[in-house]
Amino acid sequence: MCGIVGYVGPSEVSGRPLDVVLEGLRRLEYRGYDSAGVALVGPGSPQVASAKKAGKLANLLAELEANPLPDASAAVGHTRWATHGGPTDRNAHPHLADGGRLAVIHNGIVENFAALKAELLAEGVTFLSDTDTEVAAQLISRAYASSKDLTVAMTEVARMLEGTFTLLAVHAEHPGTVVGARHDSPLVVGLGDGENFLGSDVAAFVAHTREALELGQDQVVTITPSAVEVIGFDGAPAQGKRYSVDWDAAAAEKGGFGSFMDKEIHDQPQAVGDTLLGRTDLDGRLVLDDLKIDEAVLRSVDKIIVVACGTAAYAGHVAKYAIEHWCRIPVEVELAHEFRYRDPVVTEKTLVVAITQSGETMDTLMAVRHAREQGAKVVSIVNTNGSTIPRESDAVLYTHAGPEIAVASTKAFLSQITAAYLLGLYLAQLRGNKFPDEIAVLMDELRDMPSKIQAVIDRGDHVSATALSMRDATSVLFLGRHVGFPVALEGALKLKELAYIHAEGFAAGELKHGPIALIEEGQPVFVVVPSPRGRDSLHSKVVSNIQEIRARGARTLVIAEDGDEAVLPYADEIFWIPQAPTLMQPLLATVPLQIFAMALATAKGLDVDQPRNLAKSVTVE
Ligand code: M6R
């Protein structure tokens, strides 16, 4: 959800705090773009200097251009995804208190804000916004009045708040300090030389330092130019975990592409290749070094439950077909928010696999906690190093997709499927479901995928041209069977997210049970056709489905394997993908659907990186 940046450095470097914070906000804008704001303090400033504007960061930049802020030594910046209070100037962060001497920014939701606000109102406090954040700011102000210590005040207030929050505060009386607190929301520290940083994720400061400190749950951090001090909410000293970020600022740039989405679609061969790297030993056996769960426990697993949301859940759907086939373990795939609030059957023999790009999705985090409370072991498949979900899991399998900035997920999806396949093959190896030579063949097939994905990307012009011709479409349907079904769901989600078009994905076999009523003259329908070299009944059944919808007037947009002549008579448009085994096909068939959604959205003049109403990292339930 919201993006948070904090900076403190030597006061003599003119303009740096504001520059660092604005640069951080630019990189974090994917987390929310309902408003942006900054607050600065410097030696001798009687009050915080601040600016904030509804809308994207560009609005704040224009405001700062028109009304520049004075020099400073510390700064905080915020980019908002609105929860409490509409996306207006007055609800934008920072929120000021203590007569304008204190500024606070916040990511998350303070669930007990109404009761706390009533208490403050009764004390005569006036509020200038509709936000829960301003309640936190006023509470910190009240606590600060007695201690005059910003860290003490923050710690005291953090203990009072319920919900999820990362808070940062600066005070004019402490121009060399930024204080942060985190509870169920992300906050990382960037360790600089004579300067230090805070960010919702490392993208906020990776242009300045790749040395980071991961904070634990319920911790307060105080940064000055020369020190980083961490304590728990109980006031006791605590330690963060130091690590080096394994990508640089260039990886989080567009690299010559028109959008992050375009770049990330093109990153996919490398993302899949990198996720596969270093996973076997010299004998070709899979070694998942980051999978630290006792082998005996993994051997005893009698059920796998994948918990995830959105695109990550569709990666789980794909993985279900492969893992059940390879390991003969039943796999359930469940939306994390549904899993958490029903009464799922979870035992000590259940392995829960949490899939998440950000590692911060609150619904998924809550599902992980619930599963562990029930005695299950949790393996998370995560892209973002230093995030919360890996820390709360028994083991983690990192995808190596690099930073994914566009709000709609692309390369994370392919690398999640790849990592889940590695997990499936590892379990098959461990439990003896597959002989080593069978696993070696499957690994070779996986290793062939990056060049095949590249081939699909290279054929993208035909997809884009088709999308351009469909810019007035109001509804598009997607069909697939077997692993093609979750691909259809993902294709529909991409189109909804990016082009704001009604889109639905169906299992092709389900068509005749109802959805076929939607087919009328000219209705565009994408169909993902399985390999004709796989189980032939699967292929011929999908070809029959194409004929059924075409007979009723559908415009068929067919994704099929090179050489699959059987589909030719029934395809209005055909998008060829290289031949691959059925289970590998999602890594290819998804790509034209991503390109289609991006091209159609672009043709409609929409922002493909920051679609309306969405945020990259959904840190509220
Ligand atoms: O960070 P996560 O993978 O946990 O995010 C899960 C979903 O919020 C995410 O996949 C979402 O559906 C994207 N907007 C899909 O493009």
XYZ file of C-alpha atoms and ligand atoms in Angstrom:
637
model
C 0.000 0.000 0.000
C 1.501 3.402 0.856
C 5.180 4.069 0.236
C 7.322 5.559 2.973
C 10.777 7.148 2.823
C 12.931 8.687 5.516
C 16.358 10.282 5.302
C 18.818 11.885 7.665
C 22.209 13.260 6.706
C 24.667 16.071 7.282
C 22.945 19.418 7.288
C 25.604 21.050 5.118
C 24.648 19.121 1.934
C 22.173 21.494 0.416
C 19.018 19.982 -1.033
C 20.005 16.353 -0.437
C 17.263 15.348 2.025
C 14.522 16.517 -0.306
C 16.229 15.024 -3.368
C 16.698 11.657 -1.664
C 13.124 11.531 -0.465
C 11.649 12.566 -3.818
C 13.819 9.997 -5.602
C 12.617 7.385 -3.092
C 8.992 8.374 -3.672
C 9.478 8.072 -7.421
C 10.656 4.500 -6.914
C 7.930 3.687 -4.390
C 5.069 5.291 -6.283
C 4.002 1.848 -7.465
C 2.812 1.211 -3.902
C 0.107 3.869 -4.110
C -0.522 7.066 -5.995
C -3.535 8.772 -4.473
C -1.357 11.575 -3.074
C 2.237 12.412 -2.200
C 3.855 14.587 0.441
C 7.102 15.460 2.185
C 8.163 16.979 5.500
C 11.600 18.439 6.254
C 13.387 19.596 9.387
C 16.723 21.343 9.680
C 18.841 23.024 12.349
C 17.133 26.153 13.536
C 13.816 25.515 11.802
C 11.066 26.423 14.262
C 8.578 24.171 12.512
C 8.432 21.330 10.040
C 8.387 22.478 6.407
C 5.962 20.399 4.416
C 4.121 20.062 1.145
C 1.491 17.578 0.000
C -0.777 17.154 -2.975
C -3.526 14.795 -4.021
C -2.799 12.706 -7.121
C 0.458 11.423 -8.469
C 3.946 12.507 -7.461
C 4.048 14.880 -10.446
C 1.505 17.094 -8.655
C 3.741 17.346 -5.606
C 6.761 18.129 -7.791
C 4.826 20.975 -9.438
C 3.849 22.278 -6.007
C 7.487 22.191 -4.829
C 8.572 23.957 -7.997
C 6.063 26.732 -7.339
C 6.691 26.907 -3.584
C 10.180 25.581 -2.752
C 10.913 24.309 0.750
C 13.948 25.447 2.816
C 17.075 23.321 3.233
C 17.008 20.579 5.832
C 18.952 17.752 7.439
C 16.149 15.189 7.751
C 13.117 14.426 5.649
C 10.243 12.010 5.312
C 8.133 11.366 2.242
C 4.909 9.493 1.576
C 2.988 8.215 -1.410
C -0.546 7.173 -0.499
C -3.058 4.449 -1.250
C -6.139 5.855 0.456
C -7.882 3.897 3.218
C -9.327 6.323 5.793
C -10.437 9.501 4.077
C -10.642 10.234 0.379
C -7.630 10.977 -1.833
C -7.596 14.741 -1.195
C -4.938 17.315 -0.363
C -6.013 17.495 3.267
C -5.921 13.735 3.747
C -2.503 13.480 2.098
C 0.440 12.724 4.392
C 2.412 14.075 6.248
C 0.079 15.029 9.074
C 1.321 17.716 11.408
C 0.850 18.116 15.148
C 2.467 19.862 18.127
C 1.879 23.286 16.583
C 3.472 22.261 13.291
C 6.682 20.978 14.918
C 5.910 17.291 14.431
C 5.210 15.492 11.132
C 4.027 11.890 10.830
C 3.540 9.573 7.862
C 1.914 6.171 7.968
C 1.368 2.989 5.987
C -1.398 0.651 7.147
C -4.603 1.005 9.112
C -5.049 1.995 12.751
C -8.077 -0.092 13.616
C -8.796 1.504 17.007
C -8.481 5.039 15.658
C -12.126 5.949 16.345
C -11.843 5.322 20.096
C -8.486 7.102 20.263
C -9.812 10.034 18.267
C -12.815 10.363 20.583
C -10.409 10.506 23.536
C -8.343 13.227 21.855
C -11.427 15.206 20.819
C -12.585 15.121 24.435
C -9.221 16.630 25.368
C -9.877 19.479 22.933
C -7.638 18.359 20.053
C -8.802 19.539 16.637
C -8.315 17.466 13.498
C -7.621 18.726 10.033
C -8.152 15.461 8.123
C -10.334 12.344 8.070
C -7.381 10.003 8.477
C -6.419 7.504 11.136
C -2.848 8.776 10.710
C -3.610 12.167 12.180
C -4.783 10.388 15.325
C -1.352 8.752 15.586
C 0.316 12.136 15.005
C -1.706 13.746 17.792
C -0.955 10.856 20.131
C 2.780 11.152 19.453
C 2.520 14.879 20.051
C 0.804 14.263 23.401
C 3.375 11.666 24.437
C 6.247 13.893 23.301
C 5.000 16.763 25.457
C 5.892 14.857 28.612
C 9.108 13.064 27.585
C 10.534 15.437 24.933
C 12.010 12.277 23.436
C 10.689 11.327 19.996
C 11.744 7.678 20.304
C 10.057 7.317 23.690
C 6.915 9.023 22.362
C 6.810 6.780 19.278
C 7.279 3.637 21.374
C 4.551 4.646 23.789
C 2.096 5.304 20.966
C 3.038 2.160 19.036
C 1.916 0.147 22.053
C -1.475 1.878 21.999
C -2.275 1.265 18.346
C -4.133 -1.736 16.949
C -4.091 -2.742 13.314
C -1.161 -2.548 10.953
C 1.243 0.297 10.754
C 4.554 1.680 9.789
C 4.962 5.175 11.186
C 7.743 7.671 10.605
C 8.080 10.916 12.523
C 10.315 13.966 12.466
C 10.296 16.809 14.970
C 11.693 20.317 14.536
C 13.447 20.037 17.915
C 15.430 16.996 16.632
C 16.593 18.014 13.153
C 19.103 15.158 12.952
C 16.682 12.315 13.687
C 13.957 10.274 12.038
C 12.062 7.747 14.149
C 10.117 4.811 12.705
C 7.940 2.029 14.105
C 6.563 -1.070 12.465
C 3.825 -3.527 13.271
C 2.699 -5.857 10.469
C 3.772 -3.345 7.816
C 7.151 -3.190 6.132
C 10.072 -0.933 7.054
C 13.715 -1.405 6.121
C 16.766 0.649 7.022
C 19.343 1.699 4.437
C 22.814 2.011 5.910
C 24.801 4.871 4.407
C 28.079 6.605 5.088
C 27.301 9.606 7.296
C 23.644 9.311 6.338
C 20.911 6.761 6.874
C 17.631 5.890 5.206
C 14.284 4.310 5.890
C 11.951 2.856 3.297
C 8.921 0.646 2.794
C 11.263 -1.407 0.688
C 14.842 -1.131 -0.458
C 13.817 0.512 -3.737
C 13.448 3.693 -1.671
C 17.207 3.990 -1.158
C 18.929 1.475 -3.424
C 20.307 4.336 -5.542
C 22.353 5.411 -2.489
C 23.186 2.223 -0.629
C 22.716 -1.523 -1.041
C 23.451 -2.232 2.617
C 20.208 -2.783 4.480
C 18.910 -3.694 7.906
C 15.766 -5.773 8.146
C 13.641 -4.776 11.127
C 11.658 -7.282 13.120
C 8.036 -7.145 14.134
C 7.083 -4.534 16.752
C 10.292 -2.567 16.627
C 11.119 1.125 16.790
C 14.124 2.466 14.936
C 15.845 5.795 15.411
C 18.205 6.963 12.683
C 20.693 9.793 12.864
C 23.483 10.518 10.335
C 25.876 8.315 12.289
C 23.737 5.742 14.108
C 20.840 3.337 13.821
C 19.258 2.230 17.072
C 16.562 -0.415 17.290
C 14.357 -1.207 20.282
C 11.265 -3.336 20.771
C 7.867 -1.878 21.615
C 8.725 -2.872 25.193
C 11.712 -0.488 25.085
C 14.328 -3.270 25.229
C 17.287 -3.049 22.800
C 16.814 -5.178 19.683
C 18.845 -6.186 16.656
C 17.940 -5.861 12.999
C 19.246 -8.365 10.452
C 21.835 -6.894 8.100
C 21.914 -7.905 4.427
C 23.090 -6.681 1.047
C 20.574 -5.960 -1.688
C 21.378 -8.192 -4.678
C 20.185 -5.784 -7.380
C 21.098 -2.211 -8.165
C 19.184 0.933 -9.015
C 19.437 0.259 -12.745
C 17.311 -2.880 -12.291
C 14.518 -0.664 -10.995
C 14.647 1.658 -14.024
C 12.778 1.313 -17.299
C 15.986 0.537 -19.185
C 14.840 2.192 -22.416
C 11.355 0.646 -22.433
C 8.262 2.823 -22.527
C 6.932 1.403 -19.271
C 8.028 -0.796 -16.406
C 5.473 -3.339 -17.559
C 7.033 -3.552 -21.006
C 10.470 -3.932 -19.448
C 9.272 -6.567 -16.998
C 7.628 -8.609 -19.748
C 10.983 -8.507 -21.544
C 12.774 -9.440 -18.306
C 10.937 -12.761 -18.160
C 13.481 -15.044 -19.831
C 16.077 -13.830 -17.348
C 13.682 -13.973 -14.389
C 12.914 -17.635 -15.085
C 16.572 -18.430 -15.824
C 17.740 -16.744 -12.617
C 15.113 -18.556 -10.557
C 16.506 -21.843 -11.881
C 20.144 -20.942 -11.281
C 22.186 -22.862 -8.748
C 19.471 -25.321 -7.768
C 21.322 -28.564 -8.532
C 24.540 -30.113 -7.234
C 27.326 -31.628 -9.327
C 25.375 -34.901 -9.567
C 22.351 -33.069 -10.941
C 20.346 -33.531 -7.748
C 18.097 -30.678 -6.711
C 19.429 -28.824 -3.676
C 17.163 -26.100 -2.416
C 19.523 -24.476 0.076
C 16.922 -22.043 1.298
C 14.418 -24.841 2.065
C 15.254 -25.482 5.685
C 12.600 -27.907 6.847
C 13.585 -31.286 8.164
C 13.536 -33.886 5.378
C 11.599 -36.311 7.572
C 8.887 -33.686 7.977
C 8.714 -33.119 4.223
C 8.485 -36.871 3.645
C 5.527 -37.103 5.993
C 3.502 -34.347 4.297
C 0.094 -35.682 3.304
C -1.451 -32.495 1.911
C -0.236 -29.243 0.431
C -2.267 -26.060 0.645
C -1.141 -23.133 -1.499
C -2.235 -19.780 -0.085
C -1.876 -16.640 -2.182
C -3.826 -13.810 -3.774
C -4.390 -12.569 -7.302
C -1.758 -13.511 -9.829
C 0.257 -15.382 -7.209
C -2.783 -17.596 -6.562
C -2.964 -18.401 -10.274
C 0.690 -19.454 -10.127
C -0.406 -21.777 -7.329
C -3.182 -23.177 -9.540
C -0.633 -23.996 -12.218
C 1.669 -25.599 -9.643
C -1.144 -27.813 -8.354
C -1.282 -29.689 -11.666
C 2.456 -30.280 -11.639
C 2.945 -31.126 -7.967
C 0.047 -33.582 -7.841
C 1.297 -35.223 -11.023
C 4.909 -35.463 -9.880
C 4.500 -36.110 -6.143
C 1.077 -37.721 -5.793
C 0.334 -35.388 -2.865
C -3.099 -33.718 -2.879
C -2.731 -29.968 -3.430
C -5.397 -27.406 -2.584
C -5.098 -23.828 -3.761
C -6.852 -21.267 -1.675
C -7.151 -17.507 -1.735
C -5.320 -16.464 1.423
C -8.160 -14.289 2.727
C -10.671 -17.142 2.383
C -8.323 -19.672 3.979
C -7.790 -17.488 6.997
C -11.412 -16.897 7.867
C -12.931 -20.314 7.397
C -11.912 -23.312 9.439
C -9.484 -25.127 7.154
C -8.361 -28.637 7.976
C -4.672 -28.163 8.716
C -2.526 -30.631 10.594
C 1.156 -31.130 11.354
C 1.362 -33.119 8.130
C 0.087 -30.217 6.052
C 2.620 -28.214 4.100
C 1.376 -24.708 3.409
C 3.004 -22.957 0.473
C 2.573 -19.183 0.520
C 3.259 -17.522 -2.826
C 3.840 -13.785 -2.899
C 5.866 -11.362 -4.963
C 6.011 -8.635 -2.345
C 6.274 -10.860 0.711
C 4.049 -8.290 2.397
C 0.502 -9.112 1.283
C -1.467 -8.906 4.518
C -4.014 -11.557 3.528
C -1.196 -13.998 2.797
C 0.684 -13.078 5.966
C -2.418 -13.738 8.051
C -2.893 -17.102 6.324
C 0.744 -17.999 7.085
C 0.290 -17.150 10.745
C -2.948 -19.098 10.922
C -1.366 -22.154 9.300
C 1.570 -22.126 11.694
C -0.745 -21.760 14.667
C -2.446 -24.960 13.493
C 0.911 -26.758 13.458
C 1.547 -26.735 9.707
C 4.960 -26.032 8.225
C 5.057 -23.076 5.863
C 7.298 -22.657 2.836
C 7.005 -19.270 1.199
C 7.842 -18.522 -2.418
C 8.818 -14.868 -2.368
C 10.480 -12.348 -4.646
C 11.271 -9.526 -2.238
C 14.222 -10.089 0.026
C 13.887 -8.722 3.537
C 10.093 -8.781 3.481
C 7.851 -10.036 6.264
C 6.431 -13.334 4.980
C 9.796 -15.137 4.569
C 10.702 -14.110 8.094
C 7.518 -15.657 9.421
C 7.804 -18.869 7.384
C 9.621 -22.092 8.252
C 11.470 -21.962 4.947
C 11.647 -19.730 1.908
C 12.282 -20.335 -1.751
C 13.224 -17.033 -3.340
C 12.315 -16.255 -6.898
C 14.981 -14.173 -8.571
C 12.833 -12.017 -10.810
C 14.444 -8.755 -9.660
C 12.337 -5.774 -8.661
C 8.852 -5.778 -10.151
C 7.682 -2.173 -10.275
C 4.619 -2.224 -12.552
C 1.609 -2.764 -10.336
C 0.249 -5.610 -12.451
C 2.399 -8.668 -12.065
C 4.159 -10.275 -15.033
C 7.649 -11.614 -14.459
C 6.824 -12.521 -10.872
C 4.114 -14.882 -12.175
C 6.479 -16.843 -14.415
C 9.148 -17.031 -11.757
C 6.593 -18.132 -9.134
C 5.522 -21.007 -11.377
C 9.188 -21.883 -11.880
C 9.941 -21.850 -8.146
C 6.822 -23.878 -7.342
C 7.917 -26.430 -9.933
C 11.327 -26.613 -8.266
C 9.601 -27.260 -4.969
C 7.463 -29.979 -6.566
C 10.474 -31.673 -8.120
C 12.411 -31.426 -4.878
C 9.573 -33.156 -3.024
C 9.364 -35.804 -5.752
C 13.116 -36.417 -5.401
C 12.959 -36.543 -1.614
C 9.956 -38.830 -1.462
C 11.143 -41.056 -4.279
C 8.190 -40.338 -6.587
C 10.543 -39.730 -9.487
C 13.827 -41.309 -10.478
C 16.804 -38.941 -10.696
C 16.918 -39.270 -14.488
C 13.245 -38.290 -14.735
C 13.921 -35.207 -12.639
C 16.952 -34.396 -14.771
C 14.747 -34.482 -17.903
C 12.199 -32.166 -16.299
C 14.956 -29.791 -15.167
C 16.307 -29.735 -18.723
C 12.829 -28.900 -19.985
C 12.635 -26.058 -17.473
C 16.065 -24.817 -18.505
C 14.847 -24.661 -22.108
C 12.069 -22.283 -21.164
C 13.920 -18.918 -21.064
C 14.851 -19.112 -24.751
C 11.306 -20.202 -25.643
C 9.825 -17.331 -23.618
C 12.146 -15.023 -25.545
C 10.767 -16.454 -28.788
C 7.203 -15.619 -27.686
C 8.248 -12.067 -26.799
C 9.915 -11.725 -30.198
C 6.555 -12.536 -31.815
C 4.797 -9.857 -29.754
C 4.122 -7.448 -32.643
C 1.265 -9.556 -33.978
C -0.332 -9.607 -30.534
C 0.063 -5.833 -30.162
C -1.409 -5.171 -33.603
C -4.414 -7.346 -32.766
C -4.869 -5.486 -29.475
C -4.772 -2.164 -31.320
C -7.600 -3.307 -33.587
C -9.651 -4.195 -30.494
C -9.340 -0.954 -28.572
C -13.154 -0.572 -28.519
C -13.798 -4.046 -27.113
C -15.987 -4.016 -24.008
C -15.712 -7.678 -23.026
C -13.147 -10.384 -23.672
C -13.369 -14.001 -22.528
C -10.511 -16.432 -21.923
C -10.700 -20.213 -22.045
C -8.264 -22.930 -21.100
C -8.161 -26.484 -19.813
C -5.765 -28.157 -17.384
C -2.840 -25.724 -16.835
C -4.392 -23.552 -19.533
C -7.245 -22.757 -17.133
C -5.193 -20.682 -14.651
C -3.487 -19.095 -17.659
C -6.947 -18.018 -18.862
C -7.697 -16.605 -15.404
C -4.431 -14.678 -15.439
C -5.090 -13.358 -18.959
C -8.476 -12.058 -17.825
C -7.011 -10.469 -14.683
C -4.322 -8.661 -16.702
C -6.941 -7.223 -19.053
C -9.190 -6.070 -16.205
C -6.311 -4.483 -14.324
C -4.665 -2.743 -17.241
C -7.401 -1.939 -19.748
C -10.448 -1.737 -17.419
C -12.350 -4.080 -19.717
C -14.753 -6.715 -18.513
C -12.837 -9.972 -18.851
C -13.457 -13.440 -17.519
C -11.501 -16.642 -17.591
C -13.235 -20.007 -17.698
C -12.262 -23.633 -17.689
C -13.099 -24.558 -21.279
C -15.024 -27.631 -20.117
C -17.261 -25.406 -18.003
C -18.428 -23.438 -21.022
C -21.376 -25.664 -21.788
C -22.544 -25.409 -18.166
C -23.448 -21.738 -18.512
C -20.867 -19.267 -19.793
C -21.576 -20.207 -23.424
C -24.728 -18.076 -23.075
C -22.392 -15.051 -23.203
C -21.270 -15.872 -26.725
C -22.813 -13.685 -29.390
C -21.713 -12.387 -32.769
C -18.223 -10.892 -32.566
C -17.530 -11.742 -28.890
C -13.733 -11.998 -28.622
C -12.577 -15.199 -26.918
C -8.968 -16.159 -26.262
C -8.426 -19.899 -26.199
C -5.276 -21.480 -24.797
C -4.803 -24.726 -26.711
C -2.812 -27.506 -25.053
C -0.014 -29.251 -26.844
C -1.268 -31.746 -29.461
C 1.672 -33.916 -28.412
C 0.400 -34.171 -24.852
C -2.653 -36.120 -23.778
C -4.506 -35.934 -27.084
C -7.982 -35.987 -25.547
C -7.113 -32.665 -23.886
C -6.114 -31.080 -27.171
C -9.053 -32.358 -29.176
C -11.528 -31.335 -26.500
C -10.252 -27.747 -26.600
C -10.400 -27.753 -30.392
C -14.039 -28.850 -30.072
C -14.656 -25.979 -27.638
C -13.280 -23.538 -30.199
C -15.662 -24.913 -32.803
C -18.599 -24.622 -30.391
C -18.022 -20.943 -29.679
C -17.178 -20.096 -33.264
C -20.419 -21.686 -34.434
C -22.152 -19.177 -32.157
C -20.366 -16.158 -33.602
C -17.315 -15.780 -31.319
C -14.183 -14.164 -32.682
C -11.548 -16.712 -31.712
C -8.064 -15.617 -30.675
C -6.121 -18.830 -30.391
C -2.822 -19.482 -28.621
C -1.410 -22.702 -30.015
C 1.850 -24.550 -30.424
C 3.958 -24.180 -33.534
C 2.756 -26.714 -36.086
C -0.670 -27.316 -34.547
C -2.522 -27.315 -37.865
C -5.712 -28.684 -36.291
C -6.638 -25.258 -34.914
C -6.138 -23.366 -38.168
C -9.688 -23.727 -39.572
C -11.228 -22.354 -36.382
C -8.918 -19.471 -35.459
C -9.707 -15.892 -36.440
C -6.305 -14.912 -35.065
C -3.568 -17.286 -34.078
C -0.632 -16.589 -31.791
C 2.003 -19.279 -32.101
C 4.142 -20.361 -29.183
C 7.094 -22.779 -29.278
C 6.468 -26.445 -28.590
C 6.797 -27.438 -24.948
C 5.545 -30.178 -22.634
C 2.036 -29.493 -21.347
C 3.146 -28.598 -17.810
C 5.656 -26.061 -19.131
C 3.195 -24.380 -21.465
C 1.917 -21.751 -18.965
C 5.384 -20.171 -19.031
C 4.788 -19.480 -22.730
C 1.032 -19.104 -23.186
C 0.778 -16.359 -20.545
C 3.127 -14.041 -22.406
C 0.870 -13.154 -25.397
C -1.930 -12.428 -22.929
C 0.310 -10.025 -20.987
C 1.373 -8.299 -24.203
C -2.250 -8.112 -25.367
C -3.434 -6.443 -22.141
C -0.526 -4.010 -22.143
C -0.996 -3.078 -25.806
C -4.749 -2.629 -25.476
C -4.358 -0.448 -22.385
C -1.686 1.598 -24.137
C -3.961 2.002 -27.176
C -6.624 3.353 -24.834
C -4.128 5.871 -23.466
C -4.004 4.284 -20.005
C -1.094 4.154 -17.572
C -0.043 0.506 -17.650
C 2.341 0.847 -14.712
C -0.094 2.439 -12.311
C -3.644 1.272 -13.056
C -6.432 3.069 -11.247
C -7.410 2.039 -7.700
C -4.635 -0.546 -7.376
C -1.478 -0.748 -5.321
C 1.430 -3.079 -5.754
C 1.695 -4.306 -2.243
C -1.613 -4.852 -0.468
C -0.735 -4.477 3.190
C -4.264 -4.185 4.529
C -6.820 -6.990 4.899
O 2.739 -9.421 -3.670
P 1.797 -10.558 -3.921
O 2.281 -11.512 -4.947
O 1.389 -11.250 -2.661
O 0.488 -9.889 -4.498
C -0.656 -10.646 -4.718
C -1.654 -9.880 -5.528
O -2.040 -8.711 -4.861
C -1.103 -9.512 -6.906
O -0.704 -10.642 -7.627
C -2.166 -8.745 -7.699
O -3.223 -9.588 -8.031
C -1.559 -8.095 -8.933
N -2.229 -6.841 -9.126
C -1.713 -8.926 -10.159
O -1.303 -8.292 -11.299
